[in-house]
CSV table of C-alpha atoms in Angstrom, one decimal:
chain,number,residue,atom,x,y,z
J,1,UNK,CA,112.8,105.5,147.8
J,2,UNK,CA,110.0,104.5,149.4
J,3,UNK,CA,106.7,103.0,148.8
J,4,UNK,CA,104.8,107.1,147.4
J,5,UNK,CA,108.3,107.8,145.1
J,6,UNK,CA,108.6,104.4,143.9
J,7,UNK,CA,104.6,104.6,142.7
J,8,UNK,CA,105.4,108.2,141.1
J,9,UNK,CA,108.4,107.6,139.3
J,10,UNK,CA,107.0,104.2,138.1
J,11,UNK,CA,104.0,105.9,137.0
J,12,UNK,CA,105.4,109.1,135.5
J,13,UNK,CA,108.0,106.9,133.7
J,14,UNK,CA,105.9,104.5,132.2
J,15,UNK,CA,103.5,107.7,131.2
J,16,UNK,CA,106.3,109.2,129.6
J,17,UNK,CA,107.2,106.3,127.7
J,18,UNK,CA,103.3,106.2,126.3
J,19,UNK,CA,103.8,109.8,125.5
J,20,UNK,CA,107.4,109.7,123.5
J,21,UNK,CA,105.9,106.2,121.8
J,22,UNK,CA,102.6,108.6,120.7
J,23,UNK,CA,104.7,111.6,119.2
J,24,UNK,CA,106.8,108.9,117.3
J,25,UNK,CA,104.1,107.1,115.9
J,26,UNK,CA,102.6,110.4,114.9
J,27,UNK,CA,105.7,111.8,112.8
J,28,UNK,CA,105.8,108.1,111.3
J,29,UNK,CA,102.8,107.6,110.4
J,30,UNK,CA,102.0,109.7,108.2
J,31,UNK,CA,104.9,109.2,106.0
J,32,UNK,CA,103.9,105.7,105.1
J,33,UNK,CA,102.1,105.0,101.7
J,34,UNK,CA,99.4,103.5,102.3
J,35,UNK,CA,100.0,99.2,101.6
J,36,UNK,CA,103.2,99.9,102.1
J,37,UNK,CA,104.3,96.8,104.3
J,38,UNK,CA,108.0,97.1,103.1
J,39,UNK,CA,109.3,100.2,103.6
J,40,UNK,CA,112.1,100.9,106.9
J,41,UNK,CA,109.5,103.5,107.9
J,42,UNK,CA,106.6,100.7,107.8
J,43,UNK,CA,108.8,97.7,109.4
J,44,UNK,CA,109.9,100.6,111.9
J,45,UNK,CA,106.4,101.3,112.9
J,46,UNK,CA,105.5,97.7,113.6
J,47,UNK,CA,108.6,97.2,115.6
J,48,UNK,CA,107.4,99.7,117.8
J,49,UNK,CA,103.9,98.8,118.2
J,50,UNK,CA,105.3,95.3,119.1
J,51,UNK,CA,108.1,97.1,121.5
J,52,UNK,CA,104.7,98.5,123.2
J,53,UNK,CA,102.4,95.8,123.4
J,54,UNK,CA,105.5,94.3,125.6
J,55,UNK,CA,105.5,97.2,127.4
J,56,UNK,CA,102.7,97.3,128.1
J,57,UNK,CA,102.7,93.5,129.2
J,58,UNK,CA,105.1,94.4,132.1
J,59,UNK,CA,104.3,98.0,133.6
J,60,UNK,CA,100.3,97.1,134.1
J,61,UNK,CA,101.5,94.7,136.3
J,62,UNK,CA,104.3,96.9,137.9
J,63,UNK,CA,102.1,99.5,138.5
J,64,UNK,CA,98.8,98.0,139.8
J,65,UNK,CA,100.9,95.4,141.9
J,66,UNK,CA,102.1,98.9,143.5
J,67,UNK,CA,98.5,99.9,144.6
J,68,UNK,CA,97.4,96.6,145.2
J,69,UNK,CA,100.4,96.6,148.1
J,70,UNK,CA,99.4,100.1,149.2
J,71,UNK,CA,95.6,98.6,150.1
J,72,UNK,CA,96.8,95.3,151.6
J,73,UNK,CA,99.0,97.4,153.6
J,74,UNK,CA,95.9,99.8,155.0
J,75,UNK,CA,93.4,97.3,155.4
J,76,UNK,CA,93.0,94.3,158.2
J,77,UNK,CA,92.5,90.4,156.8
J,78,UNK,CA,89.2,90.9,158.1
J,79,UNK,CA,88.7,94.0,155.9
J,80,UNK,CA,90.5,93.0,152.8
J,81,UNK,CA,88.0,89.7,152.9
J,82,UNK,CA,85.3,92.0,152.6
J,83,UNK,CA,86.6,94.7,149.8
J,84,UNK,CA,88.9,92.5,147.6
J,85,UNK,CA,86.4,91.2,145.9
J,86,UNK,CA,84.1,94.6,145.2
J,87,UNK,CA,87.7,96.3,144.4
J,88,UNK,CA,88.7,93.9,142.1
J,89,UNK,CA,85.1,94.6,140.3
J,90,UNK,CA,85.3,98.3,140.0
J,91,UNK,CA,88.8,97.6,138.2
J,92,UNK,CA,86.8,95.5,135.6
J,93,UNK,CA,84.0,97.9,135.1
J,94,UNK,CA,86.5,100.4,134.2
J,95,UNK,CA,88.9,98.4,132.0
J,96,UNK,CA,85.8,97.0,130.3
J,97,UNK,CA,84.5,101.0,129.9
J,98,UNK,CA,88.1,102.1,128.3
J,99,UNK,CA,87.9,99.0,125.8
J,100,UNK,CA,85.1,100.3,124.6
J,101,UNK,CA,86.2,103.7,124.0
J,102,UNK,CA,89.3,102.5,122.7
J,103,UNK,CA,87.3,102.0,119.2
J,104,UNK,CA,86.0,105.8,119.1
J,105,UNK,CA,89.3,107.2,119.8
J,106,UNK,CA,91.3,105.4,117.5
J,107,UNK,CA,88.8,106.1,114.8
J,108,UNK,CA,89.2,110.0,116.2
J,109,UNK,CA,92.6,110.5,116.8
J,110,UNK,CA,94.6,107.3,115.5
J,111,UNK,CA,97.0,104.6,117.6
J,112,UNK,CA,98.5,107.9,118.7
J,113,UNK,CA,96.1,109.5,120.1
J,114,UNK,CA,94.9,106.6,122.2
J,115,UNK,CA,98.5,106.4,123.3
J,116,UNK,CA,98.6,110.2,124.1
J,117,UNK,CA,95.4,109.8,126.5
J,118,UNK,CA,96.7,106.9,128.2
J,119,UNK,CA,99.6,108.7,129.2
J,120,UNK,CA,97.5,111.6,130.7
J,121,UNK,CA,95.3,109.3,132.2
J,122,UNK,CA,98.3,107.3,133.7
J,123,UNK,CA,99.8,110.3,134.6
J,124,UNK,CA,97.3,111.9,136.7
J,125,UNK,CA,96.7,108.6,138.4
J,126,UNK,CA,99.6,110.4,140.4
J,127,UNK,CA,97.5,112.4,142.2
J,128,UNK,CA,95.4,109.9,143.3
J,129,UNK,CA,98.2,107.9,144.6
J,130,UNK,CA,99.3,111.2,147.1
J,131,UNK,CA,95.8,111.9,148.1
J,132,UNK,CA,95.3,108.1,149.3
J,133,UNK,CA,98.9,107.7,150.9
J,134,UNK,CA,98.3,111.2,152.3
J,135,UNK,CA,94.8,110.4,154.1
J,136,UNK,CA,96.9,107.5,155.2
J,137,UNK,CA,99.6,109.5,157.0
J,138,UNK,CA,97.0,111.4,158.4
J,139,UNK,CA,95.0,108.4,160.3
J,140,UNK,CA,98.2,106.8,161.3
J,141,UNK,CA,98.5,103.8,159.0
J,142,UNK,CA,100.6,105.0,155.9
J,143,UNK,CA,102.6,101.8,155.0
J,144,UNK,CA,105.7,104.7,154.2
J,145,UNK,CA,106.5,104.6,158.0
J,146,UNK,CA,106.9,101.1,158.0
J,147,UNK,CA,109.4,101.6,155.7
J,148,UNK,CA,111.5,104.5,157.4
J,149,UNK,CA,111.5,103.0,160.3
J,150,UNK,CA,113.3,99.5,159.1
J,151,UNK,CA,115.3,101.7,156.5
J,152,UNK,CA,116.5,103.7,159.3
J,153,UNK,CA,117.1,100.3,161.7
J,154,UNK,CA,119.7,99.5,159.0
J,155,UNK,CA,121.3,102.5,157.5
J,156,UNK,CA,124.2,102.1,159.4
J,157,UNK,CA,125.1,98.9,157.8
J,158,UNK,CA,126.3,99.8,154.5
J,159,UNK,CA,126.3,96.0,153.3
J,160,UNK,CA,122.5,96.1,153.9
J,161,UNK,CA,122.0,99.4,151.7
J,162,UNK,CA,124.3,98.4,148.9
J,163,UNK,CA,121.8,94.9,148.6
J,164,UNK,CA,121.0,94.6,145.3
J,165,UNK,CA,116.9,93.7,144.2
J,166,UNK,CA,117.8,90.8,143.3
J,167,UNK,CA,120.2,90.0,146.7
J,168,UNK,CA,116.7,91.5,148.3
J,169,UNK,CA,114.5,89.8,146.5
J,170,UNK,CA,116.4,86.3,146.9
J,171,UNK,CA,116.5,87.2,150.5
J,172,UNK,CA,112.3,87.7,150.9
J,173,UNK,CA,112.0,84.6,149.3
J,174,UNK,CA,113.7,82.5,151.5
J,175,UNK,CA,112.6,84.2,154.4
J,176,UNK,CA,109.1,83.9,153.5
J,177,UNK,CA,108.1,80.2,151.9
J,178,UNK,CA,104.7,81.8,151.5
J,179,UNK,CA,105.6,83.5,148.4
J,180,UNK,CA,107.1,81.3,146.9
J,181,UNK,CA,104.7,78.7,147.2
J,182,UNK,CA,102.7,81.5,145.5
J,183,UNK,CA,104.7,81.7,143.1
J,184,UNK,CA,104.6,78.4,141.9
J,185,UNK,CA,100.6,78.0,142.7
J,186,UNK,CA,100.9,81.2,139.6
J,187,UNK,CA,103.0,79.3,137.4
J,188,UNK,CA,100.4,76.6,137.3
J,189,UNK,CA,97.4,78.5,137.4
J,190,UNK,CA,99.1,80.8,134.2
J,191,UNK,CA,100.1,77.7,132.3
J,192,UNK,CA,96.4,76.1,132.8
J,193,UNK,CA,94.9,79.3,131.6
J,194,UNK,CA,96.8,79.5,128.5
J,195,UNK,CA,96.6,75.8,126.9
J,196,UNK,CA,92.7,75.8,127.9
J,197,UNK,CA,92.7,79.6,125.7
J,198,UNK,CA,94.4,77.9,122.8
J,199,UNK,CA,92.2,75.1,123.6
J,200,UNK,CA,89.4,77.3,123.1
J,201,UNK,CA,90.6,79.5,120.2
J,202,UNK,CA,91.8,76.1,118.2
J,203,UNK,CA,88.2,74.7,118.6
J,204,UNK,CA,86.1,77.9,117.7
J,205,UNK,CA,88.4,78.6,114.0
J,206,UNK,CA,86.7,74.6,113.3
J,207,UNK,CA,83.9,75.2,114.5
J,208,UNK,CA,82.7,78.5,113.3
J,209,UNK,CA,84.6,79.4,109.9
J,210,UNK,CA,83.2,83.0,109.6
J,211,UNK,CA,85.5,85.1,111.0
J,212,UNK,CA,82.8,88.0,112.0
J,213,UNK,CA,80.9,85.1,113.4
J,214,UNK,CA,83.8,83.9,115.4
J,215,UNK,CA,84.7,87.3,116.6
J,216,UNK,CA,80.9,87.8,118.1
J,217,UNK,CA,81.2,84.2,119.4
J,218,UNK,CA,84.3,85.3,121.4
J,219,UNK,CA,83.1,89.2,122.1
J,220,UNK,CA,80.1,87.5,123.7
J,221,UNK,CA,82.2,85.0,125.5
J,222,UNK,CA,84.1,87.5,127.2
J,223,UNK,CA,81.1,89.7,128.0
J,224,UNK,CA,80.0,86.9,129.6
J,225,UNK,CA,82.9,86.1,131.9
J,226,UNK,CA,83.0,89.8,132.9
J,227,UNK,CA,79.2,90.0,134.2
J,228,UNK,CA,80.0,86.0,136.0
J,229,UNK,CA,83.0,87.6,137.5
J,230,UNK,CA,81.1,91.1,138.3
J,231,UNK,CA,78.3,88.8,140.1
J,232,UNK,CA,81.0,87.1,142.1
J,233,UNK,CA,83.5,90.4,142.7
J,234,UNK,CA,79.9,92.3,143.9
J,235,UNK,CA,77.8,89.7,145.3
J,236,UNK,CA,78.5,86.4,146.3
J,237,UNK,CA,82.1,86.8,147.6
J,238,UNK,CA,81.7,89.9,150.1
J,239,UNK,CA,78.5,87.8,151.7
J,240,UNK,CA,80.2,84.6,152.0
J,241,UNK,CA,84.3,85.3,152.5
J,242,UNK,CA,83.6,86.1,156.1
J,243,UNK,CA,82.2,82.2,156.6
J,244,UNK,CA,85.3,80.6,154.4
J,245,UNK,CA,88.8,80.3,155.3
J,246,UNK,CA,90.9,81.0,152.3
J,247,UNK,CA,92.9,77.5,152.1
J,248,UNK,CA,89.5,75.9,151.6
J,249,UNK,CA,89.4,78.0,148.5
J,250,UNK,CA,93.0,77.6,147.0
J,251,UNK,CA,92.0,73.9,147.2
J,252,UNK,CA,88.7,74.1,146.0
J,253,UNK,CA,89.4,76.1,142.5
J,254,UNK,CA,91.9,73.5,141.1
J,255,UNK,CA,89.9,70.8,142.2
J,256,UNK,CA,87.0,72.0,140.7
J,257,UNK,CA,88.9,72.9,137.1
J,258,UNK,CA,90.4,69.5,137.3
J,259,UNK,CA,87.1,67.5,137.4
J,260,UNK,CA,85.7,70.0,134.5
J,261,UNK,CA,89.4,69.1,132.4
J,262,UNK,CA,88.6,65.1,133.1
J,263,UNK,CA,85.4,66.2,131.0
J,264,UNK,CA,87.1,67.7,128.7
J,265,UNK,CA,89.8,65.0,127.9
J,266,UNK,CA,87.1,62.0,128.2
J,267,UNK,CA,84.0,63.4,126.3
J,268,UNK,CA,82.6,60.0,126.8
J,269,UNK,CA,82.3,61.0,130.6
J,270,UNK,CA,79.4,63.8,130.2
J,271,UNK,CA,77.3,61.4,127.7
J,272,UNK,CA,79.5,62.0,124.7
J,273,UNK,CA,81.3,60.7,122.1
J,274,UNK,CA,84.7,59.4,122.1
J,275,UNK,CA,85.9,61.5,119.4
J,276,UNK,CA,87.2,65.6,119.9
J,277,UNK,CA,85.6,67.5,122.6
J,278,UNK,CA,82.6,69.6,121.5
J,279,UNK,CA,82.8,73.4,121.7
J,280,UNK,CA,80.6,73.5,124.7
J,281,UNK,CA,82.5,71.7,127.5
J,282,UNK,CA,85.7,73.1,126.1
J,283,UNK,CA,83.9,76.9,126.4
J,284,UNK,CA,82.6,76.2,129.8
J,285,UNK,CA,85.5,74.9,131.1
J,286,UNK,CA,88.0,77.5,130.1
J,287,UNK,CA,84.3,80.0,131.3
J,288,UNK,CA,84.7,78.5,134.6
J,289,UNK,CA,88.6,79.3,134.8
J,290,UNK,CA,88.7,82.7,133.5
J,291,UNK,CA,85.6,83.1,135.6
J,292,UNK,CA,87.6,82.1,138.5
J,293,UNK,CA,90.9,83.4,138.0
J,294,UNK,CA,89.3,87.2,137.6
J,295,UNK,CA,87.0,86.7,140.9
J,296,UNK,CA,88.1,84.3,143.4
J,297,UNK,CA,91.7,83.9,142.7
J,298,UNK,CA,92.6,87.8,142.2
J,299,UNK,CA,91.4,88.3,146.0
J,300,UNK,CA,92.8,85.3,147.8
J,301,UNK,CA,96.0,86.4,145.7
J,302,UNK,CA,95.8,89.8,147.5
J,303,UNK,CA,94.4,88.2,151.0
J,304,UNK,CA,98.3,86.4,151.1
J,305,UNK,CA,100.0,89.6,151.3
J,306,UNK,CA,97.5,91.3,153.9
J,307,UNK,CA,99.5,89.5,157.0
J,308,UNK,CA,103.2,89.6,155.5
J,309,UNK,CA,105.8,92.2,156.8
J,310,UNK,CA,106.8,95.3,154.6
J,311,UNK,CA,109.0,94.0,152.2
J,312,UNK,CA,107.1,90.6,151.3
J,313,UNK,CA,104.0,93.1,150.5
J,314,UNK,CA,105.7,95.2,148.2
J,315,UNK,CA,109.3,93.8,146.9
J,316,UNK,CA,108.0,90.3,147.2
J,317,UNK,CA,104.6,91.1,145.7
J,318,UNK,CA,106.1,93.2,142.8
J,319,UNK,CA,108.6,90.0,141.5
J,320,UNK,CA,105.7,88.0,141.9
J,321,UNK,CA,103.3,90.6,139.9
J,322,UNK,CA,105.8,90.8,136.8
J,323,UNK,CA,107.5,87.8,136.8
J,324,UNK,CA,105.2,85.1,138.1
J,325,UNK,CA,102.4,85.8,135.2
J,326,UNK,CA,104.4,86.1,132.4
J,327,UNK,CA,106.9,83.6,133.2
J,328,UNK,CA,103.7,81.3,133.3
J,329,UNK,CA,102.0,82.0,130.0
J,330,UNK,CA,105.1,82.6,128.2
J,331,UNK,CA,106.3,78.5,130.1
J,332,UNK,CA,103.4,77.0,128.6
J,333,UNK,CA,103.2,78.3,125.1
J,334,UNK,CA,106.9,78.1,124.8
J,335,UNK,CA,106.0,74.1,125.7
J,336,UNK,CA,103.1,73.6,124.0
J,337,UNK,CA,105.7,75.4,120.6
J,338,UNK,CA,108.5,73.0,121.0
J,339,UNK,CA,106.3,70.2,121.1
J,340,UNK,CA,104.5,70.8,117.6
J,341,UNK,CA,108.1,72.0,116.7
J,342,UNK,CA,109.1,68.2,117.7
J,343,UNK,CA,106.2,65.9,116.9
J,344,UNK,CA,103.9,68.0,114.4
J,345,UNK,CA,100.3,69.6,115.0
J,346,UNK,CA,99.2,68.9,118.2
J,347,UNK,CA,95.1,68.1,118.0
J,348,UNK,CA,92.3,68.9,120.3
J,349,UNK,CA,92.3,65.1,121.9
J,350,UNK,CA,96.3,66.0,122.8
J,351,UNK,CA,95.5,69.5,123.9
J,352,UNK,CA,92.4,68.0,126.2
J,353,UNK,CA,94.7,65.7,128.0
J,354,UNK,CA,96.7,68.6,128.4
J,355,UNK,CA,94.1,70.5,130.1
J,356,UNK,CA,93.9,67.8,133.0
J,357,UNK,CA,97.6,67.3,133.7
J,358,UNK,CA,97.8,71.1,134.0
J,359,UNK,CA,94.8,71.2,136.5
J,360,UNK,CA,96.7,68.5,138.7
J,361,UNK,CA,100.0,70.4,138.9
J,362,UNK,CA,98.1,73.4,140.0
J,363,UNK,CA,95.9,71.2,142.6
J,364,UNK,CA,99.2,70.3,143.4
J,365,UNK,CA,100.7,73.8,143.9
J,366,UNK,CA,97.7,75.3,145.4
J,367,UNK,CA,97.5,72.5,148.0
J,368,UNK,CA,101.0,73.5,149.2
J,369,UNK,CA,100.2,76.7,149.2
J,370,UNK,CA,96.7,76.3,151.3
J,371,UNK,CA,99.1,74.4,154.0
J,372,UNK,CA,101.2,77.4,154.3
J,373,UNK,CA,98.1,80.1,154.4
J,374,UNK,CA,96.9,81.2,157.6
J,375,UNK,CA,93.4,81.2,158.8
J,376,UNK,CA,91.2,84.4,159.4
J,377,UNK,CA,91.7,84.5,162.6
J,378,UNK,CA,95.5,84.2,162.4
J,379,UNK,CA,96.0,86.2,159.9
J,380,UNK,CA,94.0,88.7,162.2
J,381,UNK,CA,96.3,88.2,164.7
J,382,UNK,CA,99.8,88.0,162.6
J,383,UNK,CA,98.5,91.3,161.1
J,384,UNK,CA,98.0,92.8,165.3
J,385,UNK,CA,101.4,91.8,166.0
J,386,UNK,CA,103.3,93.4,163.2
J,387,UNK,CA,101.2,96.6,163.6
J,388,UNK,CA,102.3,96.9,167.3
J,389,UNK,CA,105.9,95.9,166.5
J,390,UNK,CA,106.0,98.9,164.0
């Protein structure tokens, strides 16, 4: 298809999906008694809203894994170390903007007609997507004609058309250790994320029993990750990415989250007490992560694909996008579920401990990975070769 019909269809499909899901909620809705939690027409509903929440889960990352391969495919590694980060930003501004309208449009129009904008809004991100790929045809770097020209290299070899994704895929992989070495560093970094959040979740219900107090605790938590991460996305990475080569970062974020989890798992070590962690190194901690993961992380995770060929920046970067992330999360809470299934509640001092052998298997991953990432200036030059050779 290409890399423009592969973005349209994805989008329009997923639009449409957001826009059959709104008229069916709408004709349901309204049909249910109200404390009716019983009924097929009730039980159907919250099938669906489930049905899209998973959805949802999936084509996000489809679909911005799509544009994030069109702009590491148009910009240099000297470039993309300068606008990752302010990128990255923008895209957290507006996410953060449509939460908060999400509240005054539900009250509106109801779950359908948030559903219904979405899919205009999704929708019409089409357009965007031509203009951009079209300016880029026009200047000479459109990443399409990267594609043409290998897909015509190999049309006559019917073996290599009839490859299916996962053949392809399978095939990137092993061609390019890179990825998966990012894969795994993702794995890691997912399944640290997610026991420091229930971490974090399990320690705010003891601590603060008011559940509108523990809702403004965590509102405010957020907020406060988002304007960290704005000051990083905005400020301090575009000044100071030019002066750092990027496998000093991959080793400095896990190494950094693992002395912080050492904290956490021995309170004793920060002046405390030997007892639970207190609600402020467990906060900061999993502050720092999120903190990192949303700033630093999300543009060395583009930077990796800025020097790869064709199919490792879009195929590759797509398995990665959808599969990687999930996989991760899902991995550690499907752990962290069999062993409470298996040996009962699992408390905060477990939890903790953890927190710091997660932190080592990501220093772990993320050291492998830094070994196999180039420097600036060869990445410059890997990125100069493959643009002549195409």
């Amino acid at each position: 298809l290409g890399p423009l019909l592969a973005l349209k269809h994805t989008t329009l499909g997923c639009a449409s999906i957001l826009g059959l899901s709104s008229l069916l909620i709408s004709k349901l809705d309204p049909q249910i008694i109200e404390g009716d939690t019983t009924s097929l027409l009730a039980i159907l509903t919250r099938y669906s809203v489930g049905a899209l929440f998973i959805f949802r889960e999936s084509y996000v990352q489809l679909i911005t894994s799509q544009h994030w391969s069109f702009i590491s495919s148009v910009l240099t590694p000297n470039q993309s170390s300068t606008w990752f980060a302010p990128i990255s930003g923008l895209t957290s501004i507006t996410s953060a903007l449509a939460a908060m309208g999400v509240g005054k449009l539900s009250a509106v129009w109801g779950l359908q007609g948030v559903l219904g904008v979405a899919a205009v809004v999704l929708g019409g991100s089409v357009v965007f997507g031509e203009a951009a790929y079209g300016i880029a045809e026009k200047n000479g770097f459109n990443p399409a004609d990267e594609h043409k020209k290998k897909h015509g290299k190999s049309s006559s070899s019917k073996t290599n058309n009839d490859e299916s994704l996962i053949t392809k895929a399978r095939d990137v992989f092993t061609r390019v250790p890179t990825l998966w070495a990012l894969f795994c560093e993702i794995l890691a970094c997912q399944g640290l994320s997610t026991v420091l959040n229930v971490l974090t979740v399990t320690k705010v219900s003891e601590v603060i029993s008011d559940d509108t107090e523990r809702a403004g605790w965590m509102g405010n938590f957020f907020a406060t990750i988002n304007v960290l991460s704005c000051v990083f996305q905005f400020g301090i990475l575009p000044a100071t990415s030019k002066y750092t080569e990027p496998s000093m970062l991959w080793k400095g974020m896990p190494m950094l989250m693992l002395v912080m989890t050492c904290f956490v798992s021995v309170p004793k070590l920060s002046g405390g007490t030997n007892g639970d962690p207190s609600l402020n190194l467990i906060a900061s901690a999993f502050l720092v992560m999120k903190t990192l993961e949303f700033s630093v992380r999300r543009m060395l995770d583009e930077m990796v694909y800025v020097p790869l060929d064709f199919e490792s920046r879009f195929l590759g970067k797509e398995v990665i996008g959808v599969l990687g992330y999930r996989f991760g999360k899902s991995a550690a809470s499907l752990v962290l579920s069999a062993l409470t299934s298996s040996f009962g509640t699992i408390g905060l001092r477990e939890l903790s401990y953890f927190t710091t052998g997660a932190a080592s298997v990501w220093l772990v991953a993320a050291w492998k990975l830094s070994a196999l990432v180039p420097t600036r200036a060869e990445a410059e030059e890997a990125y100069e070769k493959m643009k002549k050779s195409s």
